[in-house]
Coordinates of C-alpha atoms and ligand atoms in Angstrom, one line a residue:
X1 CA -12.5 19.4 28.1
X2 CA -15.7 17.2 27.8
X3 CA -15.5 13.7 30.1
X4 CA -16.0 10.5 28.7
X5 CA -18.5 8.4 31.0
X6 CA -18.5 4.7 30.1
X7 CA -21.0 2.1 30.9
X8 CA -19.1 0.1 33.8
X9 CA -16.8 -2.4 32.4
X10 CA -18.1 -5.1 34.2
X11 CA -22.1 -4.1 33.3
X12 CA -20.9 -4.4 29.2
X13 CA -19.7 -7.6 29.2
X14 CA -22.5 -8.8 31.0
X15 CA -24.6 -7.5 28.6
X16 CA -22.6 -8.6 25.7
X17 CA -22.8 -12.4 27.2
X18 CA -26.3 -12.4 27.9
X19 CA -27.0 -10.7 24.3
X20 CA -25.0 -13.5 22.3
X21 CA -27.1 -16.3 24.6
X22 CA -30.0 -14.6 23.7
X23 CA -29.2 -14.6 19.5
X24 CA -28.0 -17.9 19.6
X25 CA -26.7 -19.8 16.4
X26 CA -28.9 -16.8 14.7
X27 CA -26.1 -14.6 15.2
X28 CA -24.5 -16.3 11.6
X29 CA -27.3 -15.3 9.6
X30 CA -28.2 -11.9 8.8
X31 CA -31.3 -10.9 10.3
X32 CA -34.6 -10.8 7.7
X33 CA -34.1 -8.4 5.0
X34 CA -37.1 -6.5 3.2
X35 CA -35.3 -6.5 0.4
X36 CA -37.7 -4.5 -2.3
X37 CA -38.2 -1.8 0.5
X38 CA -34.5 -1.2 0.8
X39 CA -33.5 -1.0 -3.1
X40 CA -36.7 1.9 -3.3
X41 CA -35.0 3.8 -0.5
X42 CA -31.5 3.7 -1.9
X43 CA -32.2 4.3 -5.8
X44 CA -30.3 6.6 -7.6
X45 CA -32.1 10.3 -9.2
X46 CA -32.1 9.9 -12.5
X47 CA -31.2 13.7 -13.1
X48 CA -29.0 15.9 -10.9
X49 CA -30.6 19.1 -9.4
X50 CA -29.5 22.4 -10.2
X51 CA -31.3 26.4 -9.6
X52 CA -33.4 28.2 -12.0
X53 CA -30.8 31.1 -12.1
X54 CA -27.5 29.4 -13.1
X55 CA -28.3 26.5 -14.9
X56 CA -25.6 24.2 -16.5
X57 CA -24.1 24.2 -19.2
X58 CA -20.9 22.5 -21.1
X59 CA -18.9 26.5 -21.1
X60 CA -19.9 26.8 -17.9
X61 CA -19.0 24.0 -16.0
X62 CA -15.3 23.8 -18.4
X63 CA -14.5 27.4 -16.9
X64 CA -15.8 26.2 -13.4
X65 CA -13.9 23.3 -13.5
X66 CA -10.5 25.5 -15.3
X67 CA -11.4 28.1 -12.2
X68 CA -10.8 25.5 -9.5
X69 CA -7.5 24.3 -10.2
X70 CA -6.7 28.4 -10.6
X71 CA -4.5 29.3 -8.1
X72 CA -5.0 33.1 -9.2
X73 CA -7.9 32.4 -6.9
X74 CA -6.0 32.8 -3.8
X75 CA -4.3 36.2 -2.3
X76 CA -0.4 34.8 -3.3
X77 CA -1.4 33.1 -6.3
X78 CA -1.0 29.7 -4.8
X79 CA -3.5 27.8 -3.7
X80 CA -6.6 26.4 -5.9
X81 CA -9.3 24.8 -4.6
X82 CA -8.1 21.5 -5.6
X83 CA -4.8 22.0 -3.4
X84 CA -6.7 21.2 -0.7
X85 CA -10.0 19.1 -3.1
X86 CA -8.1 16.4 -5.3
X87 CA -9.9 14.6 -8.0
X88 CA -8.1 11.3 -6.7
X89 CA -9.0 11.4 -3.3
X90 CA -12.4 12.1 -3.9
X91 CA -11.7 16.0 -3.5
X92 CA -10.4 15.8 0.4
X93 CA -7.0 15.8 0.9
X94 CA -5.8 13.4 2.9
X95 CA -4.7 14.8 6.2
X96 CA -6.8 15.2 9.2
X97 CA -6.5 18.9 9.0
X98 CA -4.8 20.9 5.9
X99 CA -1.9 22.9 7.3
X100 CA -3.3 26.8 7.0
X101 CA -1.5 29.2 5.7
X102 CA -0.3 31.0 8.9
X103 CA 1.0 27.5 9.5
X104 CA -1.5 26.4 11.8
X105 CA -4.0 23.3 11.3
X106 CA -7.6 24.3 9.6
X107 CA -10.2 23.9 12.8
X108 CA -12.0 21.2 10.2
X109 CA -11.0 18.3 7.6
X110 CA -11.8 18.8 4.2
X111 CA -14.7 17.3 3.3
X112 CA -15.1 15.0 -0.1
X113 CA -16.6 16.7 -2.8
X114 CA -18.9 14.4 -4.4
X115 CA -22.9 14.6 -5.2
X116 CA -22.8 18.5 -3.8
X117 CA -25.5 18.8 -6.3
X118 CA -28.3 17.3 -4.1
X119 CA -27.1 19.2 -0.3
X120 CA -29.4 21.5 1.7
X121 CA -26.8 23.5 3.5
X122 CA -22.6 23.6 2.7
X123 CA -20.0 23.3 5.3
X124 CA -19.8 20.6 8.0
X125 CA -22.1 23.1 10.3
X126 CA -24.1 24.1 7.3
X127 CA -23.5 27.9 7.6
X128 CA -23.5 28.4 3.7
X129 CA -26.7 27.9 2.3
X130 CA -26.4 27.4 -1.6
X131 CA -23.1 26.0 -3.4
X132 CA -22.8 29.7 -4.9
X133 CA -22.7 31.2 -1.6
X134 CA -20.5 28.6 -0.1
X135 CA -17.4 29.5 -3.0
X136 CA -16.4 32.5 -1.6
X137 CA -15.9 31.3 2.2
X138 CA -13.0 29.9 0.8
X139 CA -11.4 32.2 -1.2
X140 CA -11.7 35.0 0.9
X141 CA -10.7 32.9 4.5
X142 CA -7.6 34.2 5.5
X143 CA -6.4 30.7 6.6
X144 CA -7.1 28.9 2.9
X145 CA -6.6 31.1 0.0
X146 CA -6.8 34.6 1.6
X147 CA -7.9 36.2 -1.5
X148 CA -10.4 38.9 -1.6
X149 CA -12.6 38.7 -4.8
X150 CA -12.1 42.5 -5.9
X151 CA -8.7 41.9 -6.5
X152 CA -9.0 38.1 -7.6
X153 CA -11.9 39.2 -10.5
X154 CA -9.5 41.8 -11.5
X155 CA -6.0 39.4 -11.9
X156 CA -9.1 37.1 -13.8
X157 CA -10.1 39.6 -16.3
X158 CA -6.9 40.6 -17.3
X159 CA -6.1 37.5 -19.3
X160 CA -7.8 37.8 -22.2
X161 CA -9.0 33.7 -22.4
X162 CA -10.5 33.8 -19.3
X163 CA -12.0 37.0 -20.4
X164 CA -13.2 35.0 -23.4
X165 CA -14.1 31.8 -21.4
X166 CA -16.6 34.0 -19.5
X167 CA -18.1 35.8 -22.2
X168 CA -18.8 32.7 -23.8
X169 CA -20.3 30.7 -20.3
X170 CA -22.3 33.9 -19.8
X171 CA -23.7 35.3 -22.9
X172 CA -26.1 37.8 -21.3
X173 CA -23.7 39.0 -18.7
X174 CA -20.3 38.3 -20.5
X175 CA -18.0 39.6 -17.4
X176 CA -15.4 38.7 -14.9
X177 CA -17.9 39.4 -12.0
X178 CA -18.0 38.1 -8.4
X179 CA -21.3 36.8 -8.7
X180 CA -20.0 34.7 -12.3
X181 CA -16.7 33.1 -10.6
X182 CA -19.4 31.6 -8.2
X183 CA -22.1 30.5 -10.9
X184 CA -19.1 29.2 -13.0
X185 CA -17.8 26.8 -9.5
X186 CA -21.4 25.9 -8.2
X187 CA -21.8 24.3 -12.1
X188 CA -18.2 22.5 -12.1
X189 CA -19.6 21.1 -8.4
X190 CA -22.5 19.8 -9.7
X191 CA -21.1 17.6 -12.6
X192 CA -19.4 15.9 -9.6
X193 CA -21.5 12.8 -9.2
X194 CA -20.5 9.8 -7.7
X195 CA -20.5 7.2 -10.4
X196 CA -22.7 3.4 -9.9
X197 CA -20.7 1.2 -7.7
X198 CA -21.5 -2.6 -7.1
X199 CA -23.9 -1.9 -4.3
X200 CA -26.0 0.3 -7.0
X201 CA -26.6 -2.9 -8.9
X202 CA -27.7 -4.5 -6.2
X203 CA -30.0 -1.8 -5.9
X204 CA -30.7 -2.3 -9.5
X205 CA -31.6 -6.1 -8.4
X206 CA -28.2 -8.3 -9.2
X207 CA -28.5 -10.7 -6.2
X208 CA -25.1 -11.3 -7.0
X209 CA -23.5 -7.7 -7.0
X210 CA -23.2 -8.2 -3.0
X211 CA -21.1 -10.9 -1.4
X212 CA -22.7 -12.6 1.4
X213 CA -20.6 -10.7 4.2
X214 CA -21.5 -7.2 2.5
X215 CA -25.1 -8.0 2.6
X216 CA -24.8 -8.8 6.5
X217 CA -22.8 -5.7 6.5
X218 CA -25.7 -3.7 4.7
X219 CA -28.5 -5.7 7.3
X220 CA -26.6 -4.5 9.7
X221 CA -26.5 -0.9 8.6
X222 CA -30.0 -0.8 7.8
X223 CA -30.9 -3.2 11.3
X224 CA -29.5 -3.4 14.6
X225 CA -26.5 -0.6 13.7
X226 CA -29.2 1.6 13.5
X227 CA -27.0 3.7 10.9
X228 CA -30.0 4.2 8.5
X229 CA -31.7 6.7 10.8
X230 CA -29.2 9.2 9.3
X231 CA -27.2 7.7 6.4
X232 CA -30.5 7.0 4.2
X233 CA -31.4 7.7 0.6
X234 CA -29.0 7.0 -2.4
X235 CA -26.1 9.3 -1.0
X236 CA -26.6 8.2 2.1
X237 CA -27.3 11.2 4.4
X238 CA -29.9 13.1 5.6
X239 CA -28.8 16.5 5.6
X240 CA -29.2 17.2 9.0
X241 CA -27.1 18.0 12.0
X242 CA -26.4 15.0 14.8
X243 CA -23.8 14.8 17.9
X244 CA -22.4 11.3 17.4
X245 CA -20.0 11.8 20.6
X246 CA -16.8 12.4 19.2
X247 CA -14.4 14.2 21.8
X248 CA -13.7 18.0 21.5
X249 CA -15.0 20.9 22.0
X250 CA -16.1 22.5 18.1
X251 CA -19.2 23.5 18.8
X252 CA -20.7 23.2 15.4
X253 CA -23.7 23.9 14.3
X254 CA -24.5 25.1 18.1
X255 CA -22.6 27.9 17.2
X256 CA -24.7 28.9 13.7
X257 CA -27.7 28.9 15.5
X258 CA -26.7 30.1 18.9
X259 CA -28.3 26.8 20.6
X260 CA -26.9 25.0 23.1
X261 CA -28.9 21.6 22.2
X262 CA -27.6 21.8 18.6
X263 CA -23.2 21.6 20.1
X264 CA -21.2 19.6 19.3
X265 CA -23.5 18.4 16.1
X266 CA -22.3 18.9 12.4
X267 CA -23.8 17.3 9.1
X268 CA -24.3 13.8 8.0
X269 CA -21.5 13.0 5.6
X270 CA -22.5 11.3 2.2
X271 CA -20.5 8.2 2.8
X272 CA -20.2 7.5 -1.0
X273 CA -16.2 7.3 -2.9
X274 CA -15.0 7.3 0.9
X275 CA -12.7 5.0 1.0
X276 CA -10.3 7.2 -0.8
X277 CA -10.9 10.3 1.5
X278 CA -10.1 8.9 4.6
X279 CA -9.4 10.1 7.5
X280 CA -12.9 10.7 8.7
X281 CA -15.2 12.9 10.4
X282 CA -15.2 17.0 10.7
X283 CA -11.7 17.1 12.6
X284 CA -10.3 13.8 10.7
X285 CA -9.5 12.0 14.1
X286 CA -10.4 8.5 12.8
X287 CA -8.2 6.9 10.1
X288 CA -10.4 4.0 9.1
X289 CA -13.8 2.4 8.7
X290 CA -12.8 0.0 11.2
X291 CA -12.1 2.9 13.8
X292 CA -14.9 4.8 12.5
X293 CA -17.2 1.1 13.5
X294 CA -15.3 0.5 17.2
X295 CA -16.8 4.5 17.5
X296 CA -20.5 4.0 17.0
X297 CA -20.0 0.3 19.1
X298 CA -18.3 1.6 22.2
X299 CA -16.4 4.7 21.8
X300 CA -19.6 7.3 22.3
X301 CA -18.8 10.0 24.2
X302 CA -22.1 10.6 26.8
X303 CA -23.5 14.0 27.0
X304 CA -27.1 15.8 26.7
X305 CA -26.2 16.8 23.1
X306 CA -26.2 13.9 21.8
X307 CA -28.8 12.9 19.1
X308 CA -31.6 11.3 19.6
X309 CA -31.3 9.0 16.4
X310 CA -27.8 8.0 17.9
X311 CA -28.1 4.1 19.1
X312 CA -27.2 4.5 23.2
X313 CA -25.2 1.1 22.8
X314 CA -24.8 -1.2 20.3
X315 CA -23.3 -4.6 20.7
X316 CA -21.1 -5.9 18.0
X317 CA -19.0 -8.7 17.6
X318 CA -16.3 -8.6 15.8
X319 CA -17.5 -10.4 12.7
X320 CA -20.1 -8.2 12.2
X321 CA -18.1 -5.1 12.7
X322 CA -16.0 -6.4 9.7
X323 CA -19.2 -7.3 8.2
X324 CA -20.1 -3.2 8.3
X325 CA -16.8 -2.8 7.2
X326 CA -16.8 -4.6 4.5
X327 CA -19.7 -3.1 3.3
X328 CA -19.6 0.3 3.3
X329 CA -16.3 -0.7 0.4
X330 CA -19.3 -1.3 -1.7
X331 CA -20.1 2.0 -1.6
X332 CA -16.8 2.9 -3.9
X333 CA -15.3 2.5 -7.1
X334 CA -12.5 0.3 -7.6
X335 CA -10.5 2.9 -8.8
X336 CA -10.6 6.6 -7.7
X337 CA -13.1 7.8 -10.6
X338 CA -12.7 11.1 -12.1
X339 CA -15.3 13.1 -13.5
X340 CA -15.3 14.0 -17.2
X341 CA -15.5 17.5 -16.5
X342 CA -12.3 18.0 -15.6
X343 CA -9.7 19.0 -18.3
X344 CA -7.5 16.1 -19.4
X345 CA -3.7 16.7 -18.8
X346 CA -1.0 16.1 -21.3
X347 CA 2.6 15.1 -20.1
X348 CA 5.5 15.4 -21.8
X349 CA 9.2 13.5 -20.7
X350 CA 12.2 13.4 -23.0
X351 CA 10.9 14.4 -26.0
X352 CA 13.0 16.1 -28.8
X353 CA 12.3 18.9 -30.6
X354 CA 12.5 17.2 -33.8
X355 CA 10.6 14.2 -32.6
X356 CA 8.5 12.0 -35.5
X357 CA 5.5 9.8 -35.9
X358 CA 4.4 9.5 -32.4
X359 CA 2.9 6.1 -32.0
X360 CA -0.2 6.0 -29.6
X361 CA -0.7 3.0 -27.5
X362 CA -3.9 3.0 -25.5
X363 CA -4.7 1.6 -21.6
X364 CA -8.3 1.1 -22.2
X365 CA -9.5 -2.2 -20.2
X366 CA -6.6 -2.6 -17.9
X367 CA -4.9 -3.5 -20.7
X368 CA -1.4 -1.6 -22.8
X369 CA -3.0 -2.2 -26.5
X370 CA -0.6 -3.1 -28.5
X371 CA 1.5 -4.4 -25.9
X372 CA 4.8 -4.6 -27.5
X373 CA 6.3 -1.6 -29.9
X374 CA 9.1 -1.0 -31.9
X375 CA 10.7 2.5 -32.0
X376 CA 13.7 4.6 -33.1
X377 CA 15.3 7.0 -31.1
X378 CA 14.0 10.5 -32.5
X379 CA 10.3 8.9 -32.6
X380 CA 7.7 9.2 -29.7
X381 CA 5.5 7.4 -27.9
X382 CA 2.1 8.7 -27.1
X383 CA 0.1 6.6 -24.4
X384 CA -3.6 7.8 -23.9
X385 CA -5.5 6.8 -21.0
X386 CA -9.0 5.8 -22.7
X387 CA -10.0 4.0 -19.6
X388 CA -12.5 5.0 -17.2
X389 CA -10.0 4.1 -14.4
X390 CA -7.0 6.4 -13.2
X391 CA -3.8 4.1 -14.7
X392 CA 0.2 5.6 -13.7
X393 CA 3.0 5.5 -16.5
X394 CA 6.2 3.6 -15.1
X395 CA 9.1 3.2 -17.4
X396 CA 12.0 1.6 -17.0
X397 CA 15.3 0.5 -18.8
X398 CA 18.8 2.2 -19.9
X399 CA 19.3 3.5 -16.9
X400 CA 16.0 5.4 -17.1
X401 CA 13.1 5.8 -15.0
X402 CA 10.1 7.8 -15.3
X403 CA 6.8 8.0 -13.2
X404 CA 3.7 9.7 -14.4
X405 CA 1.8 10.2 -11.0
X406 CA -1.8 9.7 -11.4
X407 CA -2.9 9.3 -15.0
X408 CA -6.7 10.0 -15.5
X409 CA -9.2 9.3 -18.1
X410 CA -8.1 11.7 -20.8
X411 CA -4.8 11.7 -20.0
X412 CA -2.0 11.6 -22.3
X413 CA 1.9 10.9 -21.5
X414 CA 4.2 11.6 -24.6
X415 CA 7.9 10.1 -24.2
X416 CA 11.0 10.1 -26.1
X417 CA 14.0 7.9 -25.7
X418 CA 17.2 8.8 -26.3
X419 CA 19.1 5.5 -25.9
X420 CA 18.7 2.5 -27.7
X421 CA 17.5 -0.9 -26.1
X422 CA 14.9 -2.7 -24.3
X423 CA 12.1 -0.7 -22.1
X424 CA 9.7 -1.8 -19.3
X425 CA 6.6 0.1 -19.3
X426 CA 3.5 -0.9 -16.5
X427 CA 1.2 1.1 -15.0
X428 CA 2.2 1.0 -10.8
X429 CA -1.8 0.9 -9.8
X430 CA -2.1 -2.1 -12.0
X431 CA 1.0 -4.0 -12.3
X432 CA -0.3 -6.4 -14.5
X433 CA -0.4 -3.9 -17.3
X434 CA 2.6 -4.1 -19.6
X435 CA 3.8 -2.9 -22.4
X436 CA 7.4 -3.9 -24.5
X437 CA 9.2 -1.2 -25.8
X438 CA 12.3 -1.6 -28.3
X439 CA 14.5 1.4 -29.6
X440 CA 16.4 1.3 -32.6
X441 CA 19.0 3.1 -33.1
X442 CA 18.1 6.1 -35.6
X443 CA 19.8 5.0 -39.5
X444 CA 22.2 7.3 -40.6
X445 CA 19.8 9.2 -43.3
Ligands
LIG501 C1 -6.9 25.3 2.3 C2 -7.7 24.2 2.0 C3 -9.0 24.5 1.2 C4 -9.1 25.2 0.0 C5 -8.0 25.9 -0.8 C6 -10.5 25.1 -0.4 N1 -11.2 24.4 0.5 FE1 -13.2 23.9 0.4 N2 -13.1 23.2 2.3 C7 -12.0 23.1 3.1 C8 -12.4 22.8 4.4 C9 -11.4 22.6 5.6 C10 -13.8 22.8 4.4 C11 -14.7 22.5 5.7 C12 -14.7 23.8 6.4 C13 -15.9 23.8 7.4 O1 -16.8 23.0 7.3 O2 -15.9 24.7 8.4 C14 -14.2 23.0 3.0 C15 -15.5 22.9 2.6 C16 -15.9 23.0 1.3 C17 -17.2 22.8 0.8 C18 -18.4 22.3 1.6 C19 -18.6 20.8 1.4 C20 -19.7 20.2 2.3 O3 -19.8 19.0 2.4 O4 -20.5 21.0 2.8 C21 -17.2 23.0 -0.6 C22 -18.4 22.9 -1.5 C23 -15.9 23.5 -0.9 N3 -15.1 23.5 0.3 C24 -15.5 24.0 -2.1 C25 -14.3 24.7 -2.3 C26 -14.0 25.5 -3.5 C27 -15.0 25.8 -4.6 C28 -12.8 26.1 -3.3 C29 -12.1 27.1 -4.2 C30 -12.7 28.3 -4.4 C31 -12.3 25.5 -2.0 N4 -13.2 24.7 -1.5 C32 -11.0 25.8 -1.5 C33 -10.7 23.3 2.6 C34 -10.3 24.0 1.5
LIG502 C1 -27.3 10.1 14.7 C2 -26.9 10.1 13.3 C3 -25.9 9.0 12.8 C4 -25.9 7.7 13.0 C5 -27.0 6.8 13.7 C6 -24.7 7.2 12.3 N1 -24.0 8.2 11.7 FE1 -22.3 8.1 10.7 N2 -22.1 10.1 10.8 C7 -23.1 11.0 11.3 C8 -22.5 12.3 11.4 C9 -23.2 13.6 11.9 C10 -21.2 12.2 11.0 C11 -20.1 13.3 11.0 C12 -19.8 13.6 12.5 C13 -18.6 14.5 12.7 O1 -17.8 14.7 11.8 O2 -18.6 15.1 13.8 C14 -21.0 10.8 10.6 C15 -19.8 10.3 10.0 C16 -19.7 9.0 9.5 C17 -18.6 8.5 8.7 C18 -17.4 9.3 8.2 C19 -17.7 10.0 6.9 C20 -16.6 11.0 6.6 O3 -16.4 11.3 5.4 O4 -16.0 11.6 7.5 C21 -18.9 7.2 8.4 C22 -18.0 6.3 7.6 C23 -20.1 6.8 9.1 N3 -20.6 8.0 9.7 C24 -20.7 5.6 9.1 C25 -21.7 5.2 10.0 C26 -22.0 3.9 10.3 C27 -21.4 2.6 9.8 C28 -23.1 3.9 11.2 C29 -23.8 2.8 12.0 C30 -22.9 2.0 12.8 C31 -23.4 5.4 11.4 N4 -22.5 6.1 10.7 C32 -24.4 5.9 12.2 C33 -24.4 10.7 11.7 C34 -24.7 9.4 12.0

């Protein structure tokens, strides 16, 4: 058990009072902001990094990405890499800690997926030391996919289009090999790169990207928070391993390096595309930004571990704790974005045999174009999502009622009808999308 020592109650508020005499009315503005210096230190790369001996290309980063929603992967033939790493939750999965497969919760969250290309070290204590090396931790843990890759290469090679997919990805090694399933991932994890979000044109220099309260947020982060000294550079970490006093006992990367000064410490997350992967931190025990804001003010567990670029104390009100809040949103898309690199999905719901003409009807622009059709039964509708945002397919009328799920960039949903009459069709992430859809009876020939 570790023991939480708080400064005395009494000795905080005291401090807080004399603090906010101190700032005065200056409190409401954000403090001076060397603005050109800050947009330098958070540009973007203009190319993503990858090794000498496996770099990209288009076969093979397609078979990495068809390899990690394999579930031939795994000992049982069940679990994939993105059971636990979904696309729309920026490749986490939601829980605090993925049930294992003895039952039991992982010791760690999942971690995001994003920018992978640019890391030093893999794994929340950094034990794997190149994306290649870090593939077969999972397949081979007994707790995730509990695969062992003699066996897995071997259920690979035995399809003939994977056989195929790896000749063609590697032309002077064309096999099913160990060493290729991990060349063929690491390339799929490097495609996976956060796209621009509004803070990124700010960066870019639109003074008007940022809304006053997400600037004070980002003066804040980059002031008096004192959250620069380890979330810095254009994703936002610097790769290195810090006790921020979290309670429990994981020992980290103390326990890599067998050093007692290094417990309790794990690596800077990226805190890019997090607002889909919350809950945060290695064991997931905070839900929100806001809790993960109330930590770093006044939730610090003391003890000699901690780091030494870890503010002691750090006296927020709660304005500028929403402020913080508010924006580290910036640092996400509007929508959960999906990388192009994964393969498109095709669904198909009450569709005959001897359907006709399938009329498309695209969602590109938050928008059903066109938005009202005309059909007879027998015919079906195709609807493509040829936006860059994940839309969902709801239809309803005749007693009907079908739901797509998520419906990515690429996607397709093709639906027949088989009554005639009036149908509702919106997209449930963007309600405002609709689309009119009339069935005619078929004409007796
Ligand atoms: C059962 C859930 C599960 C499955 C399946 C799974 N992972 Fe993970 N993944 C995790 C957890 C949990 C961690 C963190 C473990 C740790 O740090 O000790 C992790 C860590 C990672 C990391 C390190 C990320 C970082 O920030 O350092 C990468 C990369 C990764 N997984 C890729 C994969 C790939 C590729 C596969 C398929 C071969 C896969 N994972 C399968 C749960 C899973
Ligand atoms: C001393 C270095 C350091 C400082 C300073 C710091 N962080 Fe962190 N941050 C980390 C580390 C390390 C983790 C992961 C800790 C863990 O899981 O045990 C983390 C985790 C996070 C996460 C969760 C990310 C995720 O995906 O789980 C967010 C959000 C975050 N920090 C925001 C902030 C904000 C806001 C500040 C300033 C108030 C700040 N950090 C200050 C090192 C730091």
């Amino acid at each position: 058990m570790t023991t939480r020592e708080y400064l005395p109650k009494l000795g905080r508020v005291l401090a807080g009072l004399v603090l906010a005499a101190l700032a005065g009315g200056a409190a409401e503005k954000p403090a001076s902001l060397d603005i050109e210096h800050w947009q330098k230190a958070f540009a973007r790369p203009d190319h993503v990094p990858m090794p000498a001996d496996n770099e990209s290309t288009a076969e093979k980063t397609a078979l990495g990405a068809k390899l990690f929603e394999d579930p031939r992967l795994s000992g049982k033939g069940d679990v994939a890499c993105s059971s636990c790493h979904q696309a729309e939750l920026s490749f986490s999965d939601g829980v605090d800690r993925h049930t294992g497969l003895d039952g039991h919760p992982l010791d760690r969250r999942t971690p995001p997926l994003w920018n992978m290309a640019w890391g030093l070290s893999w794994f929340w204590d950094g034990r794997a030391l190149s994306l290649e090396a870090q593939a077969s931790g999972p397949i081979e843990n007994k707790q995730e996919m509990a695969g062992d890759l003699e066996s897995v290469t071997r259920a690979l090679a035995s399809d003939p289009q994977i056989r195929q997919a790896f000749a063609t990805a590697f032309p002077e090694d064309p096999a099913v090999t160990r060493a290729n399933l991990m060349k063929a991932l690491a390339a799929f994890e490097r495609t996976l790169v956060s796209p621009e979000t509004r803070f990124d044109k700010w960066v870019k220099g639109d003074d008007n990207a940022l809304e006053p309260d997400e600037l004070a947020g980002f003066t804040l982060f980059v002031g008096r928070a004192g959250c620069v000294a380890c979330h810095q550079g254009w994703r936002f970490t610097d790769e290195a391993f810090h006790d921020i006093g979290l309670p429990g006992d994981d020992a980290g990367r103390g326990a890599i390096l067998g050093v007692k000064a290094a417990e309790h410490a794990f690596k800077t997350p990226s805190i890019r595309e997090r607002v889909w992967s919350a809950p945060y931190m290695h064991d997931g025990s905070l839900a929100t930004f806001e809790d993960v804001v109330d930590h770093y003010a006044d939730k610090v567990v003391q003890r000699p571990t901690l780091s030494a670029d870890l503010p002691r104390h750090i006296a927020l009100s709660a304005k500028e704790r929403a402020q913080l809040v508010a924006f580290l949103n910036t640092l996400s898309s509007e929508d959960p974005p999906r990388p192009a690199s994964l393969p498109a999905r095709t669904i198909a719901w009450g569709v005959r045999t001897d359907a006709v003409a399938a009329s498309t009807v695209s969602q590109k622009d938050r928008r059903f174009t066109p938005d009202a059709i005309l059909m007879k039964i027998g015919e079906a509708l195709r609807i493509l999502n040829d936006d860059t945002r994940t839309h969902n397919v709801r239809v309803d009328g005749q007693g009907m009622s079908f739901n797509s799920d998520g419906q990515n960039p690429g996607d397709t949903v093709t639906i027949g009808f088989d009554k005639p009459g009036h149908y509702d069709v919106i997209c449930g992430i963007h309600p405002d999308m609709h689309l009119s859809v009339d069935v005619e009876a078929a004409k007796a020939p």
